[in-house]
Amino acid sequence: MATDLQGLAQILEASLDPAQNKQAEAAIGEAEKKPGFSVSLLQVVATEGYGATARLASALYFKNYIKRNWTDENGNYKLPENEVTAIKRELIGLMISVPPNIQYQLGDAIGVIADSDFWERWDTLVDDLVSRLTPDKPVINNGVLQVAHSIFKRWRPLYRTDELFTEINHVLSKFGTPFLALLESTDSLINESQSNKPLLSQLFATLNLIIKLFYDLSVQDLPPIFEDNLTAITSLLHKYLTYDNPLLHTDDENDAGPLELVKSGIFEVLSLYVQKYEDAFGEHVERFVGSSWNLLTTVGTEPKYDILVSKALQFLTSVTRISTHAQSFNNEGTMGQVVERVILPNLTLRDVDVELFEDEPIEYIRRDLEGSDSDTRRRAATDFLRQLLSQFEKIVAKTVFRYIDHYLSEYSQNPKTSWKSKDTAVYLYSSIAAKGAVTASHGVKSTHDFVNIIEFFQKHIAKDLVSDTGIEPILKVDAIKYLYTFRSQISEEQWHDAFPLLVKHLGSSDYIVYSYSAVALERVMALTNDLNQPVISQKDVKSLSAQLLQHLFELIEKNPEPARLQENEFLMRCVMRVFIVIRDGVIPITDSVLAHLINITQIISRNPSNPRFYYYHFEAIGALIRFASPPQPDKLETALYASFASILQNDLFAALLEANPSASLSRYYLSLIPPILSPELWASKGNVPALVRLLSSMIPRGASEIAKNNQLERLLAIFQQLVGTKTHETNGFELLECIISSFSLSTLEKYYVTILQVILTRLDNSKSENFKVRFVRFYHFFSAMEDKELGVDFFIALTEQIQTGIFVAIYLNIILPTTEKLVRPLDRKTAVISLTKTLTTSLAFAEKYQKGWGFSCVALLKLLENPTVPATSDDLIVDQDVDDMSFGVGFTQLMTIRRPVRDQWPAITDVKSWVGAYLREADQRLQGRIGEFAEKRLDAEVKPVFAEYLRK
């Protein structure tokens, strides 16, 4: 049945309305099931009559639909072939014709398709793009270039490979010459359109995209066609770096205009070429340095120039890394000019920065924190100054200290009006004090010999931290940030005095002061010394924990509106850190802490908007469960169940169950099993790891109820679904092993042949080494489980029902060779137990597979050459950099409740001793048969090694 496009447009538009969103999404879900749905979305995008909102919503949905449905994990199309062909045929022309906001969405979709298909399965794409370029129609050209950029920008973060260079060369062979011709024709049109503002704006949009593409095409290697034309190209780049036209000036003081965007892009290209292609580009550098100087000394302080200024400073930083180019700065007069006219204007607080501090404090913090935003003027100026310092330490230090003393003197004469001078002095001092990289874990790890961190703090900064009144909030923040930045340079005794001051500042009425206090407190609580011991002891944090947590929860819950409550992730990160540090010290305050965490969970679940906040929130709950649940599991289960059930927080549910493994499943958890087993929940890949962990925690405690409620077959169907995919094959085996451990042989026996058929079919079809290893781990698990009436003979009998003689091929070609590759200690231990039992209890290996007995013995001895170390309790909670994590539909592991390693045989600690004892006991029981087998079936060099185990 054909899709009703008008109706589809209406529900797509409704999906952007919070009041209609859920019903609309359900209706779209039904529409998805109709043939040609993706093409229908493109038809809505293409039809102006449906309105801008519906067209944008359709483009958004198309982008996300393509991300989910273009190919499977093996690269096979999930859509029908006719749909794939239609999308490729229509998408480029459509993107060229739609408004920019829709172009961005379609461009992302093209990027997804290109990741899969370009260039070998979409080898006509570049020819299509080139055929659409025109010498004099910038609107059409802009659409083509936007498509090209959405594809070629994928190369920027990639590692160099032969396949990547083949793709780039394919593009350059077709696109390089027309691209340079377009650059030339665009330059000519700009020359002819100096007084035509609309056309000039369109042409500068074209030029901006050309610059982006020039970067894309150069990012991996210098294209020969660019190298051959480098003089002409650099002339044009220099022309537009110094170009000005009042018609392109904008009245907006905040957002960059066309001139600023083009010049910023040019500086990015210049930085790339200086860093990677200095041998070819070096002769052109000098004139760009002069133009950069002129720009930086004349540009305004308005925010719209911020990115341009930071890119210019980044270019100069790249230049000064090269000694020959840096020499032009190597004298005191020039350095004084650089510091006074370039560094200081971009380090000094502007009125707009103070306004940001007061009006948008959370944005100020995110921009200001080290490493949070590389495109601020302050950050770029600091990087430039530090690079100069690394080249010319004495000259820079002498020059900068002169200005530090000047600004401190200004402040001392009139603290009320000259507080900005002190802010500049402290920032300058911090900038030149740090030596090397500033790390997230330790801050500044090394400082220059010409600074004294503690002396400067005591003389100029401590008063700002201690005083309750009369200090500008920004100076108080500077004092806190100084401690935060140089935390590794401060002794444990000094931190003992400073730590309570930071706790006290959590009570400040100023948003940034208490937020920076939380940032500094969290980092110093995570700080360790050279012996890997905490700088702030657990005892010290415990003594202040009630006050700390009271402040933090009051600040978080001050505004109960969901978006406001979760805007400040720094506060919640500090809560998490307190729990991690005080560990079981949280037990006496569990009730009050639980009340706050439950309230926060209920509020943010209504409208989660800040992934960082709720990541730290759930890590905090995880830490509470880890440290407070073992002595009082029922309390936490009862208190947290309702909140978790409403959002199905599976990892946390699992942690609660793991804290109390011996109890039976409560009615709460039993009621969760049906929704957990529903196919809809498993459709999202991000749900799978946590769902498997939750089921693996529930099944051992609820096996009888699951069997009684006829839910076992659904569990096995989930195993079959998971083990059939590369992404979740490991999760599938994990679930299967839990099922086998929890249910009796009589319950599972009728399913075993089918289970093995599923696994062996996947093994036959899969080329994945990971699947092979995971299958062998499963085999040894199965073989070692004689107490569950399993074992190797039962495994052989099952395989014989599938195909006669197949076990020998699997054992010789897969199980034995892969066993040698097992790396994890627990896997090697399981293999040792499996092989030992194979030698001692298997009738098949005793009688039928006599050579196989010898091969198994050799495999066992090889494993015992490097015996496994028993698993230890891992009490360390590893920090995870939240900025390196991808939030959204994917699974995010909570580090505070990482699943503990599960050892099915914890009583076996000394593996070598156990093997010897087991072999001797079997040899006695079998009246010396094990020794006889060894004598007859082992090679001469192996016999004495094996005999040692029989004699011990």
PDB file of C-alpha atoms in Angstrom, residues 70 172 186 224 252 275 403 503 521 524 572 577 592 709 856:
ATOM      1  CA  TRP A  70      21.510   1.116   5.871  1.00  0.00           C
ATOM      2  CA  LEU A 172      41.573  13.481  -6.580  1.00  0.00           C
ATOM      3  CA  THR A 186      34.942  31.829  -7.751  1.00  0.00           C
ATOM      4  CA  PRO A 224      50.368  16.375  -6.138  1.00  0.00           C
ATOM      5  CA  ASP A 252      25.997  41.073  14.973  1.00  0.00           C
ATOM      6  CA  GLN A 275      52.741  21.165  10.629  1.00  0.00           C
ATOM      7  CA  TYR A 403      54.028  42.495  33.194  1.00  0.00           C
ATOM      8  CA  VAL A 503      34.419  22.477  51.304  1.00  0.00           C
ATOM      9  CA  LEU A 521      37.376  18.965  45.439  1.00  0.00           C
ATOM     10  CA  VAL A 524      41.952  16.429  44.621  1.00  0.00           C
ATOM     11  CA  MET A 572      27.174  15.412  40.631  1.00  0.00           C
ATOM     12  CA  ARG A 577      33.755  10.989  44.103  1.00  0.00           C
ATOM     13  CA  SER A 592      19.435  10.551  53.654  1.00  0.00           C
ATOM     14  CA  ASN A 709       6.367 -19.731  33.785  1.00  0.00           C
ATOM     15  CA  SER A 856      45.013 -33.016  24.952  1.00  0.00           C
TER      16      SER A 856
END
